[in-house]
Coordinates of C-alpha atoms and ligand atoms in Angstrom, one line a residue:
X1 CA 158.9 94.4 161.1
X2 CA 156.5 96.0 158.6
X3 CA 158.0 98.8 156.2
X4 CA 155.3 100.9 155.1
X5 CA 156.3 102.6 151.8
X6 CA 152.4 103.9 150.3
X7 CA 152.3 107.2 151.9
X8 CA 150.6 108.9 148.9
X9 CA 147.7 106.6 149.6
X10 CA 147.0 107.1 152.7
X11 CA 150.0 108.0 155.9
X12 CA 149.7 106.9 159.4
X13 CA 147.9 110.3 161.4
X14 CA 150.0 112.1 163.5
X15 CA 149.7 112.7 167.1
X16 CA 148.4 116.2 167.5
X17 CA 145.1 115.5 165.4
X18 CA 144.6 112.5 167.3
X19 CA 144.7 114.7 170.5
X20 CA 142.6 117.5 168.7
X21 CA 140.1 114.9 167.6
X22 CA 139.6 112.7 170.9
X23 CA 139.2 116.7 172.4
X24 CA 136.3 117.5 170.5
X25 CA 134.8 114.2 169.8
X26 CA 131.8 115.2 171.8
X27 CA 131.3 118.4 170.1
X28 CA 127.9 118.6 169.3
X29 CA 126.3 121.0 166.1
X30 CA 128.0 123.5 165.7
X31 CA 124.8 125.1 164.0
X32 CA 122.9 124.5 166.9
X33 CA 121.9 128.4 168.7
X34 CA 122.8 127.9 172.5
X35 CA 125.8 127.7 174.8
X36 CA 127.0 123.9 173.2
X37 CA 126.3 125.1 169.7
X38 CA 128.5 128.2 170.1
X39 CA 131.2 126.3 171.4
X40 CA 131.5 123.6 168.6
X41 CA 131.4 126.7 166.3
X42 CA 134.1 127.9 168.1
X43 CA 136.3 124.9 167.6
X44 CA 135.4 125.0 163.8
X45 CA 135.7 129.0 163.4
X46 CA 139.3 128.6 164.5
X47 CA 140.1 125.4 162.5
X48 CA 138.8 127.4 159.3
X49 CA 140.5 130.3 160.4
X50 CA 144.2 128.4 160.7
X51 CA 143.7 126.5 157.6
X52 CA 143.1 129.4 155.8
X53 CA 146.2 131.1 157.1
X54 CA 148.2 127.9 156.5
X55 CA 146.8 127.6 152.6
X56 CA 146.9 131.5 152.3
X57 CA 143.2 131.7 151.6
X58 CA 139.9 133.4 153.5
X59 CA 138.3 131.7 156.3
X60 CA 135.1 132.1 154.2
X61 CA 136.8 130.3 151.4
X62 CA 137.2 127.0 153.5
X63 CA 135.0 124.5 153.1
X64 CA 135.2 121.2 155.1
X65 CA 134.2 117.9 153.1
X66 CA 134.4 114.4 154.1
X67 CA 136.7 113.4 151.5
X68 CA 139.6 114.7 148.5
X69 CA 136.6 113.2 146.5
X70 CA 134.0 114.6 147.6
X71 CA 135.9 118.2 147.3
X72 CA 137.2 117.5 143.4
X73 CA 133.1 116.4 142.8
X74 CA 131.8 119.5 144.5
X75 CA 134.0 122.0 142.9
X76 CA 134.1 119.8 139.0
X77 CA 130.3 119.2 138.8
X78 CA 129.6 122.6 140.4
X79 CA 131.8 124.9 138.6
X80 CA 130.2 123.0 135.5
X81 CA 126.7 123.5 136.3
X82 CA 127.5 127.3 137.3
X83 CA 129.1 128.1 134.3
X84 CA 125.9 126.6 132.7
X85 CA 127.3 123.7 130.7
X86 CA 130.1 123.6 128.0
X87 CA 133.5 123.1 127.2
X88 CA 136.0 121.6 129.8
X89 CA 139.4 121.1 129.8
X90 CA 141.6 118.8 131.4
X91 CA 144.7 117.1 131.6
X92 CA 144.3 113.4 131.5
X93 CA 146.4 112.1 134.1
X94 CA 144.1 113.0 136.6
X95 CA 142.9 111.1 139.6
X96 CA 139.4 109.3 139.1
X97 CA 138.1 111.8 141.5
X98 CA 137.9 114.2 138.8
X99 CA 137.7 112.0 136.2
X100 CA 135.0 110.3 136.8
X101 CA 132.8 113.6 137.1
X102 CA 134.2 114.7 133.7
X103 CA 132.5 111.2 132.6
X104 CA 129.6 112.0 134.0
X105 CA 129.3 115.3 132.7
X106 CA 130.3 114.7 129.2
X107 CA 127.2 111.9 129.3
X108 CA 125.4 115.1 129.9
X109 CA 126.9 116.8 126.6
X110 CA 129.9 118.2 127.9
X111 CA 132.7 118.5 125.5
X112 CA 136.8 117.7 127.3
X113 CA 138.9 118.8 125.8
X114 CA 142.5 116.8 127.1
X115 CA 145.7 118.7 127.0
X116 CA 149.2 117.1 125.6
X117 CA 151.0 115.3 128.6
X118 CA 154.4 114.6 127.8
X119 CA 156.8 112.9 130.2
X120 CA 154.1 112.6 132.7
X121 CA 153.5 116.7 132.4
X122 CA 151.0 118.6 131.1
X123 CA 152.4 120.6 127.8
X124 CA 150.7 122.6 125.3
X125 CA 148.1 125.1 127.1
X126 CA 146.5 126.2 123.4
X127 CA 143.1 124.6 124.5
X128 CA 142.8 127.3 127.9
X129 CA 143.0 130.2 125.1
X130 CA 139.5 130.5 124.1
X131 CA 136.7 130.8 127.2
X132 CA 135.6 127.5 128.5
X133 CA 132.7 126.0 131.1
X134 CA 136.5 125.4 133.5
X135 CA 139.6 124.0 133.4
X136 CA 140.6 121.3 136.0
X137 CA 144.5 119.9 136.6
X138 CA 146.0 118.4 139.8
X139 CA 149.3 119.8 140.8
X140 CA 150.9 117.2 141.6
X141 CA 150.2 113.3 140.4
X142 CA 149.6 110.9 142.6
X143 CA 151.1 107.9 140.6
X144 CA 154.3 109.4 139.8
X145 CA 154.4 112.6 141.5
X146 CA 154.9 115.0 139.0
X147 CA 154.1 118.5 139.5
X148 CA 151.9 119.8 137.2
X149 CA 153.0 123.9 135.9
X150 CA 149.4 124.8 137.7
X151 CA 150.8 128.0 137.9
X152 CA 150.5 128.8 133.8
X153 CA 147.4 126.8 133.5
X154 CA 145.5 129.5 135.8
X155 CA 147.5 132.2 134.3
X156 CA 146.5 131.2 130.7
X157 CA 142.7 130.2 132.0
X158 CA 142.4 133.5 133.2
X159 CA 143.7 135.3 130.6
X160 CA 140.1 133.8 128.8
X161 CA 137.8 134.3 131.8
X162 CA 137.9 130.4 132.3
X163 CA 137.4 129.5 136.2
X164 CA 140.2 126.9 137.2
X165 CA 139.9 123.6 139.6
X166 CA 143.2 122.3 140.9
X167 CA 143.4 118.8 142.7
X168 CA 147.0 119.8 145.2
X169 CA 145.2 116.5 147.2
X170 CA 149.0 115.1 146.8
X171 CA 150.5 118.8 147.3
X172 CA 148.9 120.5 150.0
X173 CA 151.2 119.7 153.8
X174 CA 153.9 118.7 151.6
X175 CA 154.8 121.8 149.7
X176 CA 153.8 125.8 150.1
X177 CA 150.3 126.4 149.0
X178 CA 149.1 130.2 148.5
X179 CA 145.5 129.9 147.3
X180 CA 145.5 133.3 146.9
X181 CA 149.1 134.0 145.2
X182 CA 147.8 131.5 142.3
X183 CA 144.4 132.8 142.1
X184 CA 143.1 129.3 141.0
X185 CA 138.4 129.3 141.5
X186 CA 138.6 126.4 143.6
X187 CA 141.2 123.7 145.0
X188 CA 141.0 120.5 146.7
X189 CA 143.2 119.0 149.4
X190 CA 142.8 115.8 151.9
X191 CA 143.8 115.3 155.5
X192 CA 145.2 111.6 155.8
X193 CA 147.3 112.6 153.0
X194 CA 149.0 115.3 155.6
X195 CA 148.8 112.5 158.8
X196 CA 145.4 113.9 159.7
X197 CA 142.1 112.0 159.9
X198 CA 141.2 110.0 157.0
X199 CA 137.9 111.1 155.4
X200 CA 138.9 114.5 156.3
X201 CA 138.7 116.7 152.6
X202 CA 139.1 120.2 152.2
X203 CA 137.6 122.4 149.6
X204 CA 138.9 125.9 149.2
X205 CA 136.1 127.9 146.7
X206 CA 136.5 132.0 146.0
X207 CA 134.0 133.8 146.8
X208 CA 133.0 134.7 142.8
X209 CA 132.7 132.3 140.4
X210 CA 131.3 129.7 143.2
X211 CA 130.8 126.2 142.5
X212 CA 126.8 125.6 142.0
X213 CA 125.2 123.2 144.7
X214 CA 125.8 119.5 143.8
X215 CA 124.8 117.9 147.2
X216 CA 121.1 120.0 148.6
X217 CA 120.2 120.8 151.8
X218 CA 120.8 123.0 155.1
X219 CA 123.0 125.1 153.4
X220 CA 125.9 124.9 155.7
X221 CA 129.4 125.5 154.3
X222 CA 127.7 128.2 151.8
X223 CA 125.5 125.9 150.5
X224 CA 128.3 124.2 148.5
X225 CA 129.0 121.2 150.7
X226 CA 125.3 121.4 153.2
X227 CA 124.8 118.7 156.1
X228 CA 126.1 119.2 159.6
X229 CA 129.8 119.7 160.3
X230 CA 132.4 117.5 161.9
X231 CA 133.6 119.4 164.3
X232 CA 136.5 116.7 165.9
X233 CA 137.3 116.2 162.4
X234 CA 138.0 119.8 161.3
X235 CA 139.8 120.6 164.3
X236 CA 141.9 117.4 163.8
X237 CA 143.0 118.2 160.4
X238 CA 143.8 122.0 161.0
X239 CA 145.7 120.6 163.9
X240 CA 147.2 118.0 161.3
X241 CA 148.0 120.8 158.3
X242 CA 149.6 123.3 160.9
X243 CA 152.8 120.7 162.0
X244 CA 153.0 119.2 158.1
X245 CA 153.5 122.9 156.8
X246 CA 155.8 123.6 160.1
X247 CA 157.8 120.8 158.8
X248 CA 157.4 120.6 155.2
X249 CA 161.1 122.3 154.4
X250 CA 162.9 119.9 156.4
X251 CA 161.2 116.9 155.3
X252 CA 161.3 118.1 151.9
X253 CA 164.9 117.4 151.8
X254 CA 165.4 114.3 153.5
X255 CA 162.4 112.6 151.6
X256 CA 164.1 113.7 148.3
X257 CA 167.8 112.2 150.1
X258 CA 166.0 108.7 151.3
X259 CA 164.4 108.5 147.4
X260 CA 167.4 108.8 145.9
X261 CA 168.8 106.2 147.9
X262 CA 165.8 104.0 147.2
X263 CA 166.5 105.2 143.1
X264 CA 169.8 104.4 143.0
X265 CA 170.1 101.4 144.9
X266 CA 167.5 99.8 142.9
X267 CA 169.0 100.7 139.6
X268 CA 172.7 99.6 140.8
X269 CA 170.8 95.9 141.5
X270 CA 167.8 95.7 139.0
X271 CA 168.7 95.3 135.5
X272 CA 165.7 97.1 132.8
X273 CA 164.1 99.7 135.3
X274 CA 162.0 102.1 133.9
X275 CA 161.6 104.9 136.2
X276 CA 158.4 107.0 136.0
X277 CA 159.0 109.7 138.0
X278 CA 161.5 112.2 136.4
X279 CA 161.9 116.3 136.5
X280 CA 159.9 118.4 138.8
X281 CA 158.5 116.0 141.3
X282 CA 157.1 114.6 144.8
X283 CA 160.1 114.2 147.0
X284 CA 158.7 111.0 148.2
X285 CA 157.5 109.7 145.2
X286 CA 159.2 106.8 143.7
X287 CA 157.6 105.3 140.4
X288 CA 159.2 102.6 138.5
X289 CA 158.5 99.7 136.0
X290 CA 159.8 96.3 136.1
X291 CA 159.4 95.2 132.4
X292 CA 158.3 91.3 132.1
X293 CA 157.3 91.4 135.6
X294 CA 153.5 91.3 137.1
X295 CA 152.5 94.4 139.4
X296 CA 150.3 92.3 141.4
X297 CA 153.1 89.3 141.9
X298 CA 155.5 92.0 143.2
X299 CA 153.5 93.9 145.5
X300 CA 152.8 90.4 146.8
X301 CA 155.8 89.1 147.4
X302 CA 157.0 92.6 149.0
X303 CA 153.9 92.3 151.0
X304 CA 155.6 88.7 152.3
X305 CA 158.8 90.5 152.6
X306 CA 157.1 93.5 155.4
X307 CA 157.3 95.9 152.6
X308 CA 153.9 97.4 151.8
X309 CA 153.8 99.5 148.9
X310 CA 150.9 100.0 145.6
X311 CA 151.2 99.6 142.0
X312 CA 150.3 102.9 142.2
X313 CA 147.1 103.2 139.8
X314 CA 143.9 104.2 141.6
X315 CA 142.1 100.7 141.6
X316 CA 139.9 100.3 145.0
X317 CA 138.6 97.3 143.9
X318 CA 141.6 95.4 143.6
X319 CA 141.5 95.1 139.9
X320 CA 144.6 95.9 138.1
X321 CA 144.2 97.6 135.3
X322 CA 147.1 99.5 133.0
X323 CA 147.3 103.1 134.6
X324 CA 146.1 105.9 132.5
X325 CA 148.4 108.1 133.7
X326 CA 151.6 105.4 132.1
X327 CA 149.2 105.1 129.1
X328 CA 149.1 109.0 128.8
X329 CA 153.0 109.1 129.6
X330 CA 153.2 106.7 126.6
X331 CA 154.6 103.7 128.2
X332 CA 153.7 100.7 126.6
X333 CA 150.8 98.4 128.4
X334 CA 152.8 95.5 129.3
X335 CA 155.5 98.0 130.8
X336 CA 152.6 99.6 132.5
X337 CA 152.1 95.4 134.1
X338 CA 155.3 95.7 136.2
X339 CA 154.6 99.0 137.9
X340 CA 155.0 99.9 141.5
X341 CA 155.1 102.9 143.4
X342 CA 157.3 103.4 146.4
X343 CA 155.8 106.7 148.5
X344 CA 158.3 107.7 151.4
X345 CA 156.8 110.1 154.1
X346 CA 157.2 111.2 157.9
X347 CA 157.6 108.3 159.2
X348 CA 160.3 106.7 156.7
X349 CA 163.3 105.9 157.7
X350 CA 166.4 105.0 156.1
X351 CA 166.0 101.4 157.1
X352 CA 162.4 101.4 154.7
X353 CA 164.8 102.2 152.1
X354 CA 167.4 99.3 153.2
X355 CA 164.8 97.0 153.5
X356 CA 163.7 96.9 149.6
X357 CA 167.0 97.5 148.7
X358 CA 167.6 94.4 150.5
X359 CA 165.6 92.0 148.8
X360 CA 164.3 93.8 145.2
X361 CA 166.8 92.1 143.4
X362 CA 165.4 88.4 144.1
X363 CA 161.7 90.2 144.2
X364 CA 162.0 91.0 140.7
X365 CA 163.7 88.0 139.4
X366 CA 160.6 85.9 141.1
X367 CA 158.3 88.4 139.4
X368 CA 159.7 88.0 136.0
X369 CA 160.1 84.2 136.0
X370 CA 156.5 84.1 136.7
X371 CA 155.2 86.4 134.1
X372 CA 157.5 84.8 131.8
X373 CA 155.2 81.5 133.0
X374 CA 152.1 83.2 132.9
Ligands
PLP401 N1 143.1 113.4 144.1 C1 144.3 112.9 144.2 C2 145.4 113.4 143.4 C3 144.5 111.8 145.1 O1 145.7 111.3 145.2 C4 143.5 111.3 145.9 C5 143.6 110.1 146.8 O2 144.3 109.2 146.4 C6 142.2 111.9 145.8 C7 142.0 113.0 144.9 C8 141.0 111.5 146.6 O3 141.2 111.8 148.0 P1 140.4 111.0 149.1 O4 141.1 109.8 149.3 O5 140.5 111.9 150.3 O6 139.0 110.9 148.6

């Protein structure tokens, strides 16, 4: 039996935006001007129109993209290129989605500005006092799950007239989202991170300051995000959102019960833990350090074990590098080595947690006697 413990990296789509999707798979343009074009706008009018309600937002702020990516590019590059160039700030524990575009842009003469992280959260605002091109921060971190106080940083960015990015890819279906109530520019958000389609993304963009266009073409979406729309897609992951946020509360609590199980089990059988995820957090995210062991050994001998979890760092290409986010956090780079991130979601079950519990003792000590060899 497999136990499947890497939620925030992608969770297993649920039922209803399977059926919403296989419904309108043959959905043709909704651009298009006759009786089959109206209809796929249809589907798309009311899957913009109950996302917004379930994110609090216009409909006219919703902007379907084919990816979390794609959304934090669009809104990064584009709130850049609208504000005509200049200072950005940013927290450094970001996810490469954003941080890569802030790479790209300061090769363009873009000055970042980082703020402090400390304990895995962003600190000392000083830097979103003076006016700047924007200010970007995710809410929530997808290695160790720490939410972010987004709330101040758009508060204080405001305050100077500096539009605001937030990445809530990790937040949005798993906590209450009120675009509106924090008043951020623009905010991204995924739909296999909910249990809807993967290569589903979601950018909500006010009205005024709007991103610039990054991507050119048939102006769809308000020229922000052109090309023609998905219509199964969008429909799948409104369908998706609505039963996440019906039952966010519930699952909210018995997430937070099943990782403290998973916590303190581990602790009362691994000696030397460092756990990464601490305060304000994820209630499924579990973030830990085995000093002395290899990240990669462990995830593979879990792996052998039918527990499938990540060492947590965005790395598509299978290379492990330390995590910047640890780095950032201040843990050392070898302790950043033995990282792995348990992410418990809708379908987890107490047995997942049993499972690891059973066998993370002797996983470790495997782990640790080969590092010690290598
Ligand atoms: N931002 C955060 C915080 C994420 O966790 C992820 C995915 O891991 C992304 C952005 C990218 O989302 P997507 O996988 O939809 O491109």
């Amino acid at each position: 039996m497999r136990h499947f413990l890497d939620h925030a990296a992608t969770s297993p789509m649920r039922q209803v935006p399977v059926d919403a999707w296989v419904e309108h798979a043959g959905m043709l343009n909704p651009g298009g001007q006759y009786a089959s074009g109206r209809a796929a706008r249809r589907v798309l009018d009311d899957a913009r129109e109950l996302i917004a309600t379930l994110l609090d937002a216009d409909p006219v702020e919703v902007i379907f993209t084919a990816s979390g990516t794609e959304a934090d590019n669009l809104a990064v590059t584009g709130l850049y290129r609208a504000a005509g160039g200049g200072r950005v700030v940013a927290s450094p524990v970001e996810h490469p989605a954003v941080l890569e575009p802030l790479k790209a842009l300061k090769a363009l003469g873009a000055e970042i500005e980082w703020l402090p992280v400390t304990e895995g959260r962003v600190t000392g605002l000083a830097a979103l006092d003076a006016p700047a091109a924007l200010a970007t921060c995710m809410w929530a971190n997808n290695e160790t799950g720490i939410l972010q106080p987004v709330e101040d940083i758009v508060a204080r960015a405001e305050a100077a007239g500096t539009p605001v990015h937030i990445d809530a890819v990790q937040v949005v279906g798993h906590r209450p989202v009120s675009f509106r109530g924090l008043g951020a520019t623009t905010l991204a958000a995924s739909a296999h991170k909910f249990g809807g389609p993967r290569s589903g993304g979601l950018l909500l963009a006010r009205r005024s300051p709007a991103p610039a266009p990054v991507l050119h073409g048939g102006g769809q979406e308000r020229g922000i995000r052109p090309g023609t729309l998905d219509v199964a897609t969008a429909a799948a992951t409104a369908a998706a959102l609505q039963e996440a946020v019906a039952e966010m509360a519930a699952e909210e609590t018995r997430l937070a019960g099943l990782r403290e199980r998973l916590r303190e089990g581990i602790l009362a059988r691994v000696d030397d833990v460092l756990v990464h995820t601490r305060g304000p957090a994820l209630a499924g995210h579990l973030h830990v350090s085995f000093p002395g062991a290899e990240g990669d050994s462990l995830i593979m001998l879990l792996d052998t074990a039918g527990i499938e979890a990540s060492t947590g760092s965005a790395c598509a290409s299978g290379v492990n590098r330390a995590s910047h986010v640890l780095l950032a956090m201040g843990v050392s780079e070898a302790d950043t080595r033995g990282a792995v991130r348990f992410t418990l979601g809708r379908t987890s079950t107490e047995e997942d947690v049993d499972a690891v519990l059973a066998i993370i003792e002797e996983t470790v000590a495997r782990a640790r006697l080969a590092g010690m060899a290598g």
